[in-house]
Amino acid sequence: MLSSHLAVLTTYIFISFKFIEKKTMKTFLWGWSLAGVLILFNILANGETGFDEIGMLNDFNGTNANVLMVGLTLVQAADAKGAVCLDGSVPGYHLYRGYGSGANNWIIQLQGGAWCTSIKDCQNRKHSSYGSSSLMEKELAFTGILSNKAAENPDFYNWNKVKVRYCDGASFGGDSENKAAQLQFRGKRIFLAVMEDLMAKGMRQAKQALLNGCSAGGLAAILRCDDFNDLFPPTTKVKCMSDAGFFLDAVDVSGGHSLRRMYSGVVSTQGLQNTLPRTCTSHINPSLCFFPQYIINQVKTPLFILNSGVDAWQIGNSLAPPSADPSRSWHNCSFSFRCTPSQKKFLEGFTISMLNALKTFSTFSKNRALITSGWAHCQAERQYDWFPGNSGAGKAKGISVAVGDWYFERKARS
């Protein structure tokens, strides 16, 4: 339990960060590094996991009767703009209206849900809610950063909140089609069409706005961050946050690059070489420009990176996918975080690589990064991780308060 952790406040430069192991307890370290990264590190010595799958399901499915459920709105006007899902259906979003002091403030959250990496994969995907609005749930639960309760979400509870549904398969990044396969790759158009619809519903008058997203939506929040900022006048405070979207270009357990192969499929299938940032594609392989580490330093808008240093999705799909682990020796570590000492050592190297990849990004005062150690994926959406009252003292300082301090430019709390 977090309450049993020894909390130690420390300030240090992350480039020289070293893991500290204790045989009988977990050591909890957190602090603002001199390079601008908030390191929230819960050093695992006994293989326990902080990834609460049941809690996550409760948060997302609204099994708690007190969870806010928000209905689906379809953007009918998007059809004329060619801003459509994989199957050609119009896109959608869920809007909760703000009130009081938050009436002119907006949070836009881009839904996640991996990617399709080939024509066949995208054809399969279009028969799901991640490829067709005709199959989308009519209501979604709003929890964590989307909660409307002051006690759970004090900084943003009364803001206008929008969850944009993900139905293009490429992190809102594409703008092409495959007529032979009857597939539309229009993620970028979807983003812009939904934003236009929201601007007409009051977002044009926004005083403050925050674009964020989880997983593939977190990557999208990086890709579309400056586009979002360009929608508003200079008087509007606009910032972006990526939650579990910092997918690292890492070597897998077999010595290969599993995620590179996946991203190469996404980029080539949807023609993303034409829509990814030119500042990146002009000098390296375009498929690498789908990795945040190669584009975040060129994002002009203030950006917050929230990610686990032992990201649950990346362990199972990038570091130790079945193709790289045919003996299944990583299965327990990947799916329940019961890792051997050598596997923990490998994950330590992954975490250090993530911190190093954020080095230059963190030198810009407008940016922040919070790298946590819990085995998790998408922490800002999960009430247990986001809500200070339920997250323990360390997590309160590390997630919701850290995001609020950065957004509102408050002095970081000790």
PDB file of C-alpha atoms in Angstrom, residues 57-186:
ATOM      1  CA  LEU A  57     -12.723  -1.029 -15.168  1.00  0.00           C
ATOM      2  CA  ASN A  58     -14.957   0.530 -12.552  1.00  0.00           C
ATOM      3  CA  ASP A  59     -13.711   3.990 -13.462  1.00  0.00           C
ATOM      4  CA  PHE A  60     -14.207   3.534 -17.196  1.00  0.00           C
ATOM      5  CA  ASN A  61     -17.468   1.576 -17.239  1.00  0.00           C
ATOM      6  CA  GLY A  62     -19.279   3.695 -14.711  1.00  0.00           C
ATOM      7  CA  THR A  63     -20.185   0.817 -12.379  1.00  0.00           C
ATOM      8  CA  ASN A  64     -20.154   3.347  -9.537  1.00  0.00           C
ATOM      9  CA  ALA A  65     -23.602   4.943  -9.478  1.00  0.00           C
ATOM     10  CA  ASN A  66     -22.024   8.326  -8.684  1.00  0.00           C
ATOM     11  CA  VAL A  67     -19.923   8.430 -11.846  1.00  0.00           C
ATOM     12  CA  LEU A  68     -20.912  11.063 -14.397  1.00  0.00           C
ATOM     13  CA  MET A  69     -22.204   9.501 -17.628  1.00  0.00           C
ATOM     14  CA  VAL A  70     -22.155  11.713 -20.735  1.00  0.00           C
ATOM     15  CA  GLY A  71     -24.022  11.137 -23.989  1.00  0.00           C
ATOM     16  CA  LEU A  72     -22.640  10.880 -27.513  1.00  0.00           C
ATOM     17  CA  THR A  73     -22.952  13.716 -30.038  1.00  0.00           C
ATOM     18  CA  LEU A  74     -22.365  12.972 -33.728  1.00  0.00           C
ATOM     19  CA  VAL A  75     -20.880  15.661 -35.981  1.00  0.00           C
ATOM     20  CA  GLN A  76     -23.165  15.401 -39.001  1.00  0.00           C
ATOM     21  CA  ALA A  77     -21.511  18.359 -40.743  1.00  0.00           C
ATOM     22  CA  ALA A  78     -18.206  16.471 -40.822  1.00  0.00           C
ATOM     23  CA  ASP A  79     -19.394  14.283 -43.690  1.00  0.00           C
ATOM     24  CA  ALA A  80     -19.253  17.166 -46.190  1.00  0.00           C
ATOM     25  CA  LYS A  81     -15.678  17.875 -45.102  1.00  0.00           C
ATOM     26  CA  GLY A  82     -14.582  14.270 -45.628  1.00  0.00           C
ATOM     27  CA  ALA A  83     -13.859  14.086 -41.896  1.00  0.00           C
ATOM     28  CA  VAL A  84     -15.063  10.535 -41.345  1.00  0.00           C
ATOM     29  CA  CYS A  85     -14.182   7.336 -39.492  1.00  0.00           C
ATOM     30  CA  LEU A  86     -12.524   4.335 -41.126  1.00  0.00           C
ATOM     31  CA  ASP A  87     -15.873   3.068 -42.407  1.00  0.00           C
ATOM     32  CA  GLY A  88     -17.059   6.479 -43.650  1.00  0.00           C
ATOM     33  CA  SER A  89     -19.379   7.235 -40.718  1.00  0.00           C
ATOM     34  CA  VAL A  90     -19.303  10.679 -39.082  1.00  0.00           C
ATOM     35  CA  PRO A  91     -17.189  11.224 -35.944  1.00  0.00           C
ATOM     36  CA  GLY A  92     -18.495  11.864 -32.463  1.00  0.00           C
ATOM     37  CA  TYR A  93     -17.731  13.283 -29.049  1.00  0.00           C
ATOM     38  CA  HIS A  94     -19.157  13.502 -25.519  1.00  0.00           C
ATOM     39  CA  LEU A  95     -19.684  17.008 -24.100  1.00  0.00           C
ATOM     40  CA  TYR A  96     -20.328  17.987 -20.475  1.00  0.00           C
ATOM     41  CA  ARG A  97     -21.120  21.679 -20.066  1.00  0.00           C
ATOM     42  CA  GLY A  98     -19.107  23.726 -17.609  1.00  0.00           C
ATOM     43  CA  TYR A  99     -20.604  26.201 -15.191  1.00  0.00           C
ATOM     44  CA  GLY A 100     -19.769  28.987 -12.766  1.00  0.00           C
ATOM     45  CA  SER A 101     -16.115  29.986 -12.836  1.00  0.00           C
ATOM     46  CA  GLY A 102     -15.430  27.202 -15.340  1.00  0.00           C
ATOM     47  CA  ALA A 103     -18.074  28.183 -17.900  1.00  0.00           C
ATOM     48  CA  ASN A 104     -15.474  29.602 -20.311  1.00  0.00           C
ATOM     49  CA  ASN A 105     -12.782  26.993 -19.726  1.00  0.00           C
ATOM     50  CA  TRP A 106     -12.424  23.816 -21.799  1.00  0.00           C
ATOM     51  CA  ILE A 107     -10.771  20.413 -21.493  1.00  0.00           C
ATOM     52  CA  ILE A 108     -10.603  18.371 -24.681  1.00  0.00           C
ATOM     53  CA  GLN A 109      -9.618  14.739 -24.245  1.00  0.00           C
ATOM     54  CA  LEU A 110      -8.701  12.576 -27.236  1.00  0.00           C
ATOM     55  CA  GLN A 111      -9.648   8.923 -26.750  1.00  0.00           C
ATOM     56  CA  GLY A 112      -6.978   6.249 -27.080  1.00  0.00           C
ATOM     57  CA  GLY A 113      -7.100   2.701 -28.394  1.00  0.00           C
ATOM     58  CA  ALA A 114      -3.898   1.606 -30.190  1.00  0.00           C
ATOM     59  CA  TRP A 115      -3.620   1.694 -34.003  1.00  0.00           C
ATOM     60  CA  CYS A 116      -4.260  -0.373 -37.105  1.00  0.00           C
ATOM     61  CA  THR A 117      -1.050  -1.377 -38.837  1.00  0.00           C
ATOM     62  CA  SER A 118      -2.176  -2.813 -42.180  1.00  0.00           C
ATOM     63  CA  ILE A 119      -5.089  -2.686 -44.598  1.00  0.00           C
ATOM     64  CA  LYS A 120      -6.458  -5.937 -43.184  1.00  0.00           C
ATOM     65  CA  ASP A 121      -6.058  -4.679 -39.640  1.00  0.00           C
ATOM     66  CA  CYS A 122      -7.891  -1.439 -40.478  1.00  0.00           C
ATOM     67  CA  GLN A 123     -10.658  -3.368 -42.238  1.00  0.00           C
ATOM     68  CA  ASN A 124     -11.169  -5.387 -39.073  1.00  0.00           C
ATOM     69  CA  ARG A 125     -11.049  -2.260 -36.944  1.00  0.00           C
ATOM     70  CA  LYS A 126     -13.776  -0.504 -38.903  1.00  0.00           C
ATOM     71  CA  HIS A 127     -16.215  -3.105 -37.574  1.00  0.00           C
ATOM     72  CA  SER A 128     -15.694  -1.813 -34.031  1.00  0.00           C
ATOM     73  CA  SER A 129     -16.348   1.384 -32.101  1.00  0.00           C
ATOM     74  CA  TYR A 130     -12.749   2.355 -32.927  1.00  0.00           C
ATOM     75  CA  GLY A 131     -13.559   2.510 -36.622  1.00  0.00           C
ATOM     76  CA  SER A 132     -17.249   3.333 -36.840  1.00  0.00           C
ATOM     77  CA  SER A 133     -19.462   5.763 -34.954  1.00  0.00           C
ATOM     78  CA  SER A 134     -22.436   3.467 -35.602  1.00  0.00           C
ATOM     79  CA  LEU A 135     -20.882   1.063 -33.086  1.00  0.00           C
ATOM     80  CA  MET A 136     -19.859   3.598 -30.443  1.00  0.00           C
ATOM     81  CA  GLU A 137     -21.285   3.454 -26.928  1.00  0.00           C
ATOM     82  CA  LYS A 138     -24.004   6.065 -26.459  1.00  0.00           C
ATOM     83  CA  GLU A 139     -22.619   7.111 -23.080  1.00  0.00           C
ATOM     84  CA  LEU A 140     -19.163   7.179 -21.492  1.00  0.00           C
ATOM     85  CA  ALA A 141     -18.070   7.624 -17.881  1.00  0.00           C
ATOM     86  CA  PHE A 142     -16.218  10.848 -17.045  1.00  0.00           C
ATOM     87  CA  THR A 143     -13.723  10.205 -14.245  1.00  0.00           C
ATOM     88  CA  GLY A 144     -10.359  11.516 -13.076  1.00  0.00           C
ATOM     89  CA  ILE A 145      -9.503  14.733 -14.879  1.00  0.00           C
ATOM     90  CA  LEU A 146     -13.014  14.641 -16.401  1.00  0.00           C
ATOM     91  CA  SER A 147     -14.830  14.316 -13.061  1.00  0.00           C
ATOM     92  CA  ASN A 148     -17.417  16.995 -12.248  1.00  0.00           C
ATOM     93  CA  LYS A 149     -16.887  16.744  -8.487  1.00  0.00           C
ATOM     94  CA  ALA A 150     -14.807  19.400  -6.740  1.00  0.00           C
ATOM     95  CA  ALA A 151     -13.612  16.915  -4.130  1.00  0.00           C
ATOM     96  CA  GLU A 152     -12.233  14.633  -6.856  1.00  0.00           C
ATOM     97  CA  ASN A 153     -11.019  17.158  -9.408  1.00  0.00           C
ATOM     98  CA  PRO A 154     -10.627  20.560  -7.698  1.00  0.00           C
ATOM     99  CA  ASP A 155      -8.863  22.400 -10.518  1.00  0.00           C
ATOM    100  CA  PHE A 156     -11.064  21.362 -13.445  1.00  0.00           C
ATOM    101  CA  TYR A 157     -14.372  20.039 -12.035  1.00  0.00           C
ATOM    102  CA  ASN A 158     -16.587  22.801 -13.444  1.00  0.00           C
ATOM    103  CA  TRP A 159     -14.902  23.204 -16.832  1.00  0.00           C
ATOM    104  CA  ASN A 160     -16.495  22.241 -20.123  1.00  0.00           C
ATOM    105  CA  LYS A 161     -15.232  18.719 -20.766  1.00  0.00           C
ATOM    106  CA  VAL A 162     -15.147  16.863 -24.066  1.00  0.00           C
ATOM    107  CA  LYS A 163     -14.071  13.344 -24.919  1.00  0.00           C
ATOM    108  CA  VAL A 164     -13.451  12.982 -28.648  1.00  0.00           C
ATOM    109  CA  ARG A 165     -14.004   9.444 -29.913  1.00  0.00           C
ATOM    110  CA  TYR A 166     -11.136   7.733 -31.727  1.00  0.00           C
ATOM    111  CA  CYS A 167     -12.152   6.088 -34.981  1.00  0.00           C
ATOM    112  CA  ASP A 168      -9.318   6.644 -37.479  1.00  0.00           C
ATOM    113  CA  GLY A 169      -6.687   4.163 -36.241  1.00  0.00           C
ATOM    114  CA  ALA A 170      -3.699   6.538 -36.474  1.00  0.00           C
ATOM    115  CA  SER A 171      -3.862   8.922 -33.508  1.00  0.00           C
ATOM    116  CA  PHE A 172      -5.870  11.571 -35.373  1.00  0.00           C
ATOM    117  CA  GLY A 173      -2.934  11.780 -37.777  1.00  0.00           C
ATOM    118  CA  GLY A 174      -3.960  10.735 -41.285  1.00  0.00           C
ATOM    119  CA  ASP A 175      -5.494  12.437 -44.309  1.00  0.00           C
ATOM    120  CA  SER A 176      -5.820   9.896 -47.110  1.00  0.00           C
ATOM    121  CA  GLU A 177      -8.013   7.025 -48.265  1.00  0.00           C
ATOM    122  CA  ASN A 178      -7.831   3.582 -49.817  1.00  0.00           C
ATOM    123  CA  LYS A 179     -10.776   3.324 -52.173  1.00  0.00           C
ATOM    124  CA  ALA A 180     -10.076  -0.288 -53.108  1.00  0.00           C
ATOM    125  CA  ALA A 181     -10.249  -1.316 -49.450  1.00  0.00           C
ATOM    126  CA  GLN A 182     -13.112   1.088 -48.714  1.00  0.00           C
ATOM    127  CA  LEU A 183     -11.159   2.739 -45.933  1.00  0.00           C
ATOM    128  CA  GLN A 184     -10.991   6.385 -44.924  1.00  0.00           C
ATOM    129  CA  PHE A 185      -7.859   7.572 -43.122  1.00  0.00           C
ATOM    130  CA  ARG A 186      -9.057  10.996 -42.023  1.00  0.00           C
TER     131      ARG A 186
END
